[in-house]
PDB file of C-alpha atoms in Angstrom:
ATOM      1  CA  MET A   1      85.229  88.397  72.299  1.00  0.00           C
ATOM      2  CA  ASN A   2      84.429  91.231  70.161  1.00  0.00           C
ATOM      3  CA  ILE A   3      82.415  89.274  67.780  1.00  0.00           C
ATOM      4  CA  GLU A   4      80.426  87.866  70.644  1.00  0.00           C
ATOM      5  CA  THR A   5      79.807  90.899  72.341  1.00  0.00           C
ATOM      6  CA  ASN A   6      78.558  92.725  68.815  1.00  0.00           C
ATOM      7  CA  ASN A   7      76.298  89.921  68.396  1.00  0.00           C
ATOM      8  CA  LEU A   8      74.783  90.535  71.694  1.00  0.00           C
ATOM      9  CA  SER A   9      74.315  94.306  70.986  1.00  0.00           C
ATOM     10  CA  HIS A  10      72.688  93.376  67.407  1.00  0.00           C
ATOM     11  CA  ILE A  11      70.183  91.314  69.424  1.00  0.00           C
ATOM     12  CA  ALA A  12      69.660  93.818  71.821  1.00  0.00           C
ATOM     13  CA  SER A  13      69.125  96.492  69.156  1.00  0.00           C
ATOM     14  CA  PHE A  14      66.840  94.260  66.941  1.00  0.00           C
ATOM     15  CA  LEU A  15      64.636  93.558  70.063  1.00  0.00           C
ATOM     16  CA  GLN A  16      64.692  97.487  70.934  1.00  0.00           C
ATOM     17  CA  SER A  17      63.208  97.751  67.426  1.00  0.00           C
ATOM     18  CA  GLN A  18      60.172  95.717  67.863  1.00  0.00           C
ATOM     19  CA  LEU A  19      59.024  97.827  70.935  1.00  0.00           C
ATOM     20  CA  LYS A  20      55.715  99.336  69.230  1.00  0.00           C
ATOM     21  CA  SER A  21      52.896 101.395  70.611  1.00  0.00           C
ATOM     22  CA  TYR A  22      49.637 100.397  69.465  1.00  0.00           C
ATOM     23  CA  SER A  23      46.057 100.885  70.466  1.00  0.00           C
ATOM     24  CA  PHE A  24      43.455  97.922  70.297  1.00  0.00           C
ATOM     25  CA  PRO A  25      39.759  98.214  71.231  1.00  0.00           C
ATOM     26  CA  ASN A  26      39.768  94.885  73.205  1.00  0.00           C
ATOM     27  CA  SER A  27      41.015  95.385  76.667  1.00  0.00           C
ATOM     28  CA  GLN A  28      42.423  91.828  76.835  1.00  0.00           C
ATOM     29  CA  ILE A  29      44.052  92.067  73.559  1.00  0.00           C
ATOM     30  CA  GLN A  30      45.853  95.501  74.922  1.00  0.00           C
ATOM     31  CA  ARG A  31      47.186  93.758  78.055  1.00  0.00           C
ATOM     32  CA  ASN A  32      48.701  91.130  76.020  1.00  0.00           C
ATOM     33  CA  HIS A  33      50.304  93.310  73.988  1.00  0.00           C
ATOM     34  CA  GLN A  34      51.804  95.272  76.810  1.00  0.00           C
ATOM     35  CA  ILE A  35      52.952  92.156  78.340  1.00  0.00           C
ATOM     36  CA  ILE A  36      54.881  91.079  75.324  1.00  0.00           C
ATOM     37  CA  GLN A  37      56.406  94.665  75.169  1.00  0.00           C
ATOM     38  CA  ASN A  38      57.513  94.541  78.802  1.00  0.00           C
ATOM     39  CA  LYS A  39      59.091  90.953  77.686  1.00  0.00           C
ATOM     40  CA  LEU A  40      60.874  92.348  74.836  1.00  0.00           C
ATOM     41  CA  PHE A  41      62.080  95.090  76.691  1.00  0.00           C
ATOM     42  CA  SER A  42      63.553  92.859  79.545  1.00  0.00           C
ATOM     43  CA  LEU A  43      65.318  90.793  76.906  1.00  0.00           C
ATOM     44  CA  SER A  44      66.871  93.605  75.323  1.00  0.00           C
ATOM     45  CA  ASN A  45      68.104  94.923  78.639  1.00  0.00           C
ATOM     46  CA  TYR A  46      69.315  91.401  79.146  1.00  0.00           C
ATOM     47  CA  PHE A  47      71.396  90.926  76.254  1.00  0.00           C
ATOM     48  CA  GLN A  48      72.730  94.734  76.441  1.00  0.00           C
ATOM     49  CA  ASN A  49      73.898  94.083  80.238  1.00  0.00           C
ATOM     50  CA  SER A  50      75.631  90.929  79.098  1.00  0.00           C
ATOM     51  CA  LYS A  51      77.236  92.573  76.409  1.00  0.00           C
ATOM     52  CA  GLU A  52      78.583  95.409  78.703  1.00  0.00           C
ATOM     53  CA  GLU A  53      79.636  92.910  81.331  1.00  0.00           C
ATOM     54  CA  LEU A  54      81.502  90.803  79.008  1.00  0.00           C
ATOM     55  CA  GLU A  55      83.507  94.003  77.714  1.00  0.00           C
ATOM     56  CA  GLN A  56      84.421  94.644  81.189  1.00  0.00           C
ATOM     57  CA  ILE A  57      86.024  91.365  81.899  1.00  0.00           C
ATOM     58  CA  GLU A  58      87.590  91.300  78.363  1.00  0.00           C
ATOM     59  CA  GLY A  59      90.783  92.910  79.312  1.00  0.00           C
ATOM     60  CA  LEU A  60      91.389  90.204  82.281  1.00  0.00           C
ATOM     61  CA  ILE A  61      94.483  88.403  81.670  1.00  0.00           C
ATOM     62  CA  LEU A  62      95.118  85.251  84.084  1.00  0.00           C
ATOM     63  CA  LYS A  63      98.254  83.301  84.042  1.00  0.00           C
ATOM     64  CA  GLU A  64      99.425  80.469  86.581  1.00  0.00           C
ATOM     65  CA  THR A  65     102.787  79.094  86.574  1.00  0.00           C
ATOM     66  CA  LYS A  66     104.526  76.171  88.844  1.00  0.00           C
ATOM     67  CA  GLY A  67     107.086  77.638  91.073  1.00  0.00           C
ATOM     68  CA  LYS A  68     110.708  76.318  91.012  1.00  0.00           C
ATOM     69  CA  LEU A  69     113.877  76.686  92.730  1.00  0.00           C
ATOM     70  CA  SER A  70     116.340  79.352  91.361  1.00  0.00           C
ATOM     71  CA  HIS A  71     119.895  80.054  92.277  1.00  0.00           C
ATOM     72  CA  SER A  72     122.089  82.479  91.245  1.00  0.00           C
ATOM     73  CA  HIS A  73     125.858  83.619  92.203  1.00  0.00           C
ATOM     74  CA  TYR A  74     127.824  86.553  91.202  1.00  0.00           C
ATOM     75  CA  GLU A  75     131.485  87.547  91.614  1.00  0.00           C
ATOM     76  CA  ASN A  76     133.391  90.631  90.149  1.00  0.00           C
ATOM     77  CA  TRP A  77     136.521  91.353  91.882  1.00  0.00           C
ATOM     78  CA  ASN A  78     137.912  94.038  89.566  1.00  0.00           C
ATOM     79  CA  ALA A  79     141.118  93.850  91.262  1.00  0.00           C
ATOM     80  CA  ILE A  80     143.023  95.531  88.478  1.00  0.00           C
ATOM     81  CA  GLY A  81     140.634  98.460  88.345  1.00  0.00           C
ATOM     82  CA  GLN A  82     140.759  98.941  92.290  1.00  0.00           C
ATOM     83  CA  LEU A  83     144.643  98.826  91.678  1.00  0.00           C
ATOM     84  CA  PHE A  84     144.775 101.625  89.321  1.00  0.00           C
ATOM     85  CA  GLN A  85     142.356 103.713  90.870  1.00  0.00           C
ATOM     86  CA  LYS A  86     139.285 103.193  88.552  1.00  0.00           C
ATOM     87  CA  ASP A  87     135.665 103.920  89.448  1.00  0.00           C
ATOM     88  CA  VAL A  88     134.832 100.184  89.774  1.00  0.00           C
ATOM     89  CA  ASN A  89     133.013  97.878  92.502  1.00  0.00           C
ATOM     90  CA  THR A  90     134.117  94.603  93.893  1.00  0.00           C
ATOM     91  CA  THR A  91     130.689  92.720  94.151  1.00  0.00           C
ATOM     92  CA  LEU A  92     129.924  89.455  95.649  1.00  0.00           C
ATOM     93  CA  SER A  93     126.311  88.105  95.916  1.00  0.00           C
ATOM     94  CA  GLN A  94     124.195  85.010  96.333  1.00  0.00           C
ATOM     95  CA  THR A  95     120.518  84.503  96.089  1.00  0.00           C
ATOM     96  CA  LEU A  96     118.296  81.344  96.736  1.00  0.00           C
ATOM     97  CA  GLN A  97     114.276  81.700  95.977  1.00  0.00           C
ATOM     98  CA  TYR A  98     111.767  79.173  95.693  1.00  0.00           C
ATOM     99  CA  SER A  99     107.851  79.304  95.245  1.00  0.00           C
ATOM    100  CA  TYR A 100     105.479  76.455  94.981  1.00  0.00           C
ATOM    101  CA  SER A 101     103.155  78.365  92.585  1.00  0.00           C
ATOM    102  CA  LYS A 102     102.448  81.602  91.267  1.00  0.00           C
ATOM    103  CA  CYS A 103      99.432  83.285  89.713  1.00  0.00           C
ATOM    104  CA  GLN A 104      99.407  86.693  87.839  1.00  0.00           C
ATOM    105  CA  ALA A 105      96.257  88.652  86.723  1.00  0.00           C
ATOM    106  CA  SER A 106      96.053  91.999  85.075  1.00  0.00           C
ATOM    107  CA  TYR A 107      93.076  94.111  84.162  1.00  0.00           C
ATOM    108  CA  LYS A 108      93.573  97.599  82.573  1.00  0.00           C
ATOM    109  CA  LYS A 109      95.882  99.337  84.774  1.00  0.00           C
ATOM    110  CA  LEU A 110      95.524  96.964  87.691  1.00  0.00           C
ATOM    111  CA  ASN A 111      97.941  93.920  88.272  1.00  0.00           C
ATOM    112  CA  VAL A 112      97.747  91.384  91.083  1.00  0.00           C
ATOM    113  CA  ASN A 113     100.397  88.580  91.684  1.00  0.00           C
ATOM    114  CA  ILE A 114      99.717  85.873  94.437  1.00  0.00           C
ATOM    115  CA  SER A 115     102.411  82.997  95.082  1.00  0.00           C
ATOM    116  CA  THR A 116     102.525  80.239  97.574  1.00  0.00           C
ATOM    117  CA  LEU A 117     105.187  78.447  99.830  1.00  0.00           C
ATOM    118  CA  ASN A 118     107.822  81.109  99.214  1.00  0.00           C
ATOM    119  CA  LEU A 119     111.242  81.218 100.439  1.00  0.00           C
ATOM    120  CA  TYR A 120     113.819  83.780  99.635  1.00  0.00           C
ATOM    121  CA  ALA A 121     117.466  84.458 100.799  1.00  0.00           C
ATOM    122  CA  HIS A 122     120.094  87.046  99.329  1.00  0.00           C
ATOM    123  CA  GLY A 123     123.432  88.271 100.576  1.00  0.00           C
ATOM    124  CA  LYS A 124     125.475  91.051  98.987  1.00  0.00           C
ATOM    125  CA  VAL A 125     128.676  92.933  99.369  1.00  0.00           C
ATOM    126  CA  GLN A 126     130.180  95.523  97.532  1.00  0.00           C
ATOM    127  CA  CYS A 127     132.977  97.841  98.008  1.00  0.00           C
ATOM    128  CA  ARG A 128     134.589 100.748  96.160  1.00  0.00           C
ATOM    129  CA  LEU A 129     137.996 102.518  96.928  1.00  0.00           C
ATOM    130  CA  TRP A 130     138.066 105.280  94.250  1.00  0.00           C
ATOM    131  CA  LYS A 131     135.888 107.803  92.560  1.00  0.00           C
ATOM    132  CA  ASN A 132     137.139 110.227  89.852  1.00  0.00           C
ATOM    133  CA  LYS A 133     140.521 109.130  90.618  1.00  0.00           C
ATOM    134  CA  LYS A 134     140.048 110.231  94.171  1.00  0.00           C
ATOM    135  CA  PHE A 135     140.125 108.311  97.263  1.00  0.00           C
ATOM    136  CA  ASP A 136     136.196 107.772  98.224  1.00  0.00           C
ATOM    137  CA  PRO A 137     135.468 104.375  99.997  1.00  0.00           C
ATOM    138  CA  ARG A 138     132.069 102.991  99.902  1.00  0.00           C
ATOM    139  CA  LEU A 139     131.039  99.670 101.660  1.00  0.00           C
ATOM    140  CA  SER A 140     127.410  98.192 101.196  1.00  0.00           C
ATOM    141  CA  LEU A 141     126.545  95.106 103.038  1.00  0.00           C
ATOM    142  CA  SER A 142     122.743  93.571 102.842  1.00  0.00           C
ATOM    143  CA  ALA A 143     121.264  90.370 103.808  1.00  0.00           C
ATOM    144  CA  ASN A 144     117.605  89.185 103.490  1.00  0.00           C
ATOM    145  CA  VAL A 145     115.791  85.878 104.576  1.00  0.00           C
ATOM    146  CA  ASP A 146     112.017  85.435 104.583  1.00  0.00           C
ATOM    147  CA  GLY A 147     109.421  82.661 104.073  1.00  0.00           C
ATOM    148  CA  SER A 148     105.796  82.824 103.813  1.00  0.00           C
ATOM    149  CA  LEU A 149     103.017  80.566 103.227  1.00  0.00           C
ATOM    150  CA  ALA A 150     101.273  82.734 100.772  1.00  0.00           C
ATOM    151  CA  SER A 151     102.311  86.259  99.446  1.00  0.00           C
ATOM    152  CA  GLY A 152     100.472  88.812  96.891  1.00  0.00           C
ATOM    153  CA  THR A 153     100.925  92.061  95.366  1.00  0.00           C
ATOM    154  CA  ALA A 154      98.914  94.647  93.634  1.00  0.00           C
ATOM    155  CA  SER A 155      99.701  98.012  91.763  1.00  0.00           C
ATOM    156  CA  MET A 156      98.062 100.640  89.970  1.00  0.00           C
ATOM    157  CA  LYS A 157      99.140 103.841  88.362  1.00  0.00           C
ATOM    158  CA  ILE A 158      97.392 107.096  87.147  1.00  0.00           C
ATOM    159  CA  GLY A 159      98.144 110.362  85.520  1.00  0.00           C
ATOM    160  CA  ASN A 160     100.717 110.888  82.700  1.00  0.00           C
ATOM    161  CA  ASP A 161     104.513 111.190  82.419  1.00  0.00           C
ATOM    162  CA  LYS A 162     104.846 114.626  84.101  1.00  0.00           C
ATOM    163  CA  ILE A 163     102.471 114.234  86.981  1.00  0.00           C
ATOM    164  CA  TYR A 164     101.315 110.957  88.214  1.00  0.00           C
ATOM    165  CA  ALA A 165     100.279 108.751  91.303  1.00  0.00           C
ATOM    166  CA  LYS A 166     101.099 105.188  92.058  1.00  0.00           C
ATOM    167  CA  ALA A 167      99.802 102.698  94.748  1.00  0.00           C
ATOM    168  CA  ASN A 168     101.357  99.427  95.649  1.00  0.00           C
ATOM    169  CA  ALA A 169      99.859  96.955  98.174  1.00  0.00           C
ATOM    170  CA  LYS A 170     101.670  93.938  99.427  1.00  0.00           C
ATOM    171  CA  GLY A 171     100.297  91.054 101.858  1.00  0.00           C
ATOM    172  CA  TRP A 172     101.702  87.894 103.597  1.00  0.00           C
ATOM    173  CA  ALA A 173     100.446  85.207 105.522  1.00  0.00           C
ATOM    174  CA  GLY A 174     102.560  82.999 107.788  1.00  0.00           C
ATOM    175  CA  VAL A 175     105.594  85.112 107.146  1.00  0.00           C
ATOM    176  CA  VAL A 176     108.815  84.917 108.924  1.00  0.00           C
ATOM    177  CA  TYR A 177     111.749  87.327 107.928  1.00  0.00           C
ATOM    178  CA  GLY A 178     115.095  88.891 108.884  1.00  0.00           C
ATOM    179  CA  LYS A 179     116.894  91.632 107.352  1.00  0.00           C
ATOM    180  CA  ALA A 180     120.001  93.675 107.598  1.00  0.00           C
ATOM    181  CA  LYS A 181     121.664  96.527 105.461  1.00  0.00           C
ATOM    182  CA  ALA A 182     124.209  99.063 105.816  1.00  0.00           C
ATOM    183  CA  VAL A 183     126.062 101.393 103.560  1.00  0.00           C
ATOM    184  CA  LEU A 184     128.872 103.728 104.658  1.00  0.00           C
ATOM    185  CA  SER A 185     130.347 106.258 102.442  1.00  0.00           C
ATOM    186  CA  PHE A 186     131.138 110.007 102.440  1.00  0.00           C
ATOM    187  CA  ASP A 187     128.030 110.820 100.683  1.00  0.00           C
ATOM    188  CA  GLU A 188     125.600 108.209 102.071  1.00  0.00           C
ATOM    189  CA  GLN A 189     124.890 106.722 105.569  1.00  0.00           C
ATOM    190  CA  THR A 190     122.392 103.946 105.601  1.00  0.00           C
ATOM    191  CA  LEU A 191     121.451 101.513 108.370  1.00  0.00           C
ATOM    192  CA  SER A 192     118.407  99.029 108.395  1.00  0.00           C
ATOM    193  CA  LEU A 193     117.724  96.253 110.771  1.00  0.00           C
ATOM    194  CA  GLY A 194     114.618  94.238 111.233  1.00  0.00           C
ATOM    195  CA  ALA A 195     113.562  90.682 112.089  1.00  0.00           C
ATOM    196  CA  GLY A 196     109.969  89.026 112.896  1.00  0.00           C
ATOM    197  CA  PHE A 197     107.349  86.650 112.289  1.00  0.00           C
ATOM    198  CA  ALA A 198     103.535  87.242 111.903  1.00  0.00           C
ATOM    199  CA  ALA A 199     100.342  85.329 111.043  1.00  0.00           C
ATOM    200  CA  LEU A 200      99.147  88.106 108.761  1.00  0.00           C
ATOM    201  CA  LYS A 201     101.228  90.816 107.494  1.00  0.00           C
ATOM    202  CA  GLY A 202     100.617  93.596 104.901  1.00  0.00           C
ATOM    203  CA  SER A 203     101.950  97.103 103.686  1.00  0.00           C
ATOM    204  CA  ILE A 204     100.701  99.877 101.244  1.00  0.00           C
ATOM    205  CA  SER A 205     102.550 102.635  99.736  1.00  0.00           C
ATOM    206  CA  CYS A 206     101.442 105.641  97.711  1.00  0.00           C
ATOM    207  CA  SER A 207     103.902 107.768  95.800  1.00  0.00           C
ATOM    208  CA  PHE A 208     103.150 111.298  93.902  1.00  0.00           C
ATOM    209  CA  HIS A 209     105.583 112.405  91.270  1.00  0.00           C
ATOM    210  CA  ILE A 210     105.346 115.875  89.948  1.00  0.00           C
ATOM    211  CA  PHE A 211     107.964 116.996  87.402  1.00  0.00           C
ATOM    212  CA  GLY A 212     110.864 115.056  88.768  1.00  0.00           C
ATOM    213  CA  ALA A 213     110.243 115.453  92.498  1.00  0.00           C
ATOM    214  CA  SER A 214     108.648 112.453  94.556  1.00  0.00           C
ATOM    215  CA  VAL A 215     107.217 111.902  98.100  1.00  0.00           C
ATOM    216  CA  VAL A 216     106.419 108.191  98.792  1.00  0.00           C
ATOM    217  CA  LEU A 217     104.188 107.180 101.893  1.00  0.00           C
ATOM    218  CA  THR A 218     104.403 103.771 103.176  1.00  0.00           C
ATOM    219  CA  GLY A 219     102.419 101.968 106.008  1.00  0.00           C
ATOM    220  CA  SER A 220     102.484  98.740 107.363  1.00  0.00           C
ATOM    221  CA  GLY A 221     100.760  96.628 109.489  1.00  0.00           C
ATOM    222  CA  SER A 222     100.579  92.946 111.318  1.00  0.00           C
ATOM    223  CA  ILE A 223      98.503  90.481 113.144  1.00  0.00           C
ATOM    224  CA  GLY A 224      99.674  87.765 115.493  1.00  0.00           C
ATOM    225  CA  SER A 225     103.263  89.091 115.176  1.00  0.00           C
ATOM    226  CA  MET A 226     106.538  89.924 116.792  1.00  0.00           C
ATOM    227  CA  GLU A 227     108.489  92.481 114.937  1.00  0.00           C
ATOM    228  CA  ALA A 228     111.250  95.034 115.420  1.00  0.00           C
ATOM    229  CA  ASN A 229     112.218  97.215 112.467  1.00  0.00           C
ATOM    230  CA  VAL A 230     114.460 100.558 112.294  1.00  0.00           C
ATOM    231  CA  GLU A 231     115.659 102.185 109.178  1.00  0.00           C
ATOM    232  CA  TYR A 232     117.520 105.654 108.414  1.00  0.00           C
ATOM    233  CA  SER A 233     119.066 106.815 105.182  1.00  0.00           C
ATOM    234  CA  HIS A 234     120.860 109.997 103.944  1.00  0.00           C
ATOM    235  CA  LYS A 235     122.269 110.539 100.858  1.00  0.00           C
ATOM    236  CA  ASN A 236     122.560 113.226  97.950  1.00  0.00           C
ATOM    237  CA  ARG A 237     119.003 114.765  97.301  1.00  0.00           C
ATOM    238  CA  GLU A 238     117.211 112.043  99.149  1.00  0.00           C
ATOM    239  CA  TRP A 239     116.228 111.248 102.929  1.00  0.00           C
ATOM    240  CA  GLU A 240     114.382 108.324 104.325  1.00  0.00           C
ATOM    241  CA  PHE A 241     113.208 107.134 107.698  1.00  0.00           C
ATOM    242  CA  GLY A 242     111.116 104.556 109.354  1.00  0.00           C
ATOM    243  CA  SER A 243     110.520 102.298 112.372  1.00  0.00           C
ATOM    244  CA  LYS A 244     108.336  99.560 113.453  1.00  0.00           C
ATOM    245  CA  LEU A 245     107.860  97.813 116.739  1.00  0.00           C
ATOM    246  CA  GLY A 246     105.069  95.387 117.320  1.00  0.00           C
ATOM    247  CA  PHE A 247     103.856  92.515 119.554  1.00  0.00           C
ATOM    248  CA  ILE A 248     100.464  90.753 118.604  1.00  0.00           C
ATOM    249  CA  CYS A 249      99.755  93.501 116.571  1.00  0.00           C
ATOM    250  CA  GLY A 250     102.182  95.952 114.986  1.00  0.00           C
ATOM    251  CA  LEU A 251     102.084  99.156 112.662  1.00  0.00           C
ATOM    252  CA  GLY A 252     104.934 100.948 111.079  1.00  0.00           C
ATOM    253  CA  PHE A 253     105.722 103.696 108.645  1.00  0.00           C
ATOM    254  CA  LYS A 254     107.918 105.218 106.319  1.00  0.00           C
ATOM    255  CA  VAL A 255     108.831 108.448 104.545  1.00  0.00           C
ATOM    256  CA  LYS A 256     111.024 109.104 101.614  1.00  0.00           C
ATOM    257  CA  VAL A 257     111.768 112.394  99.703  1.00  0.00           C
ATOM    258  CA  ASN A 258     113.492 112.964  96.511  1.00  0.00           C
ATOM    259  CA  TYR A 259     114.032 116.489  95.554  1.00  0.00           C
TER     260      TYR A 259
END
């Protein structure tokens, strides 16, 4: 691609160099000369603009793959560790995922993913009895089931390592979902419940990060839907709350603060 655009640049420069200003005593010759000069100028602009357009799409990467059914199962009982008061978790999880096809495109700092005929199901149970040799029980339960005819995501990041902003957008067509999550411990209390279906559903989130602190704002909407969601979470140095209730057309929000 670099060689091609360099050639276009050389042609544009050569045509530009042929633009000469002459005066002819014959008016017809003068008009013909001006017409030729205008044509050369137009050709030079054409090759220069073509070079710039090609360089703009040079960084575009497109990748398409056929989807497949994936399944994973995980068990880790850690019975001995729990018996001897170790800081370990007992974890059981099951995941099922399928997509008919996936397409990924990236251009500079923008990334886009699109998939069709999606199915996702996940369940997880995790518990802990001890922390630092002290009785500090923690129980986490989560389950998610959703399916969609098509889905897509896009993301972008600007800034540096210390101060930066990120934006993420997601969209679904023909989606049905259900989710539940509960976390109970001395340090955290989380409850999240939701279910619904929608002809079209989307969400966008913007996050701002300044020297380790962050604020995340999330907005969501749906059309042709019936949805109900509520979320609440409080844990060490983090607070989050959100809700959504919709019939035909739904709007929701979520705020998360880390400090």
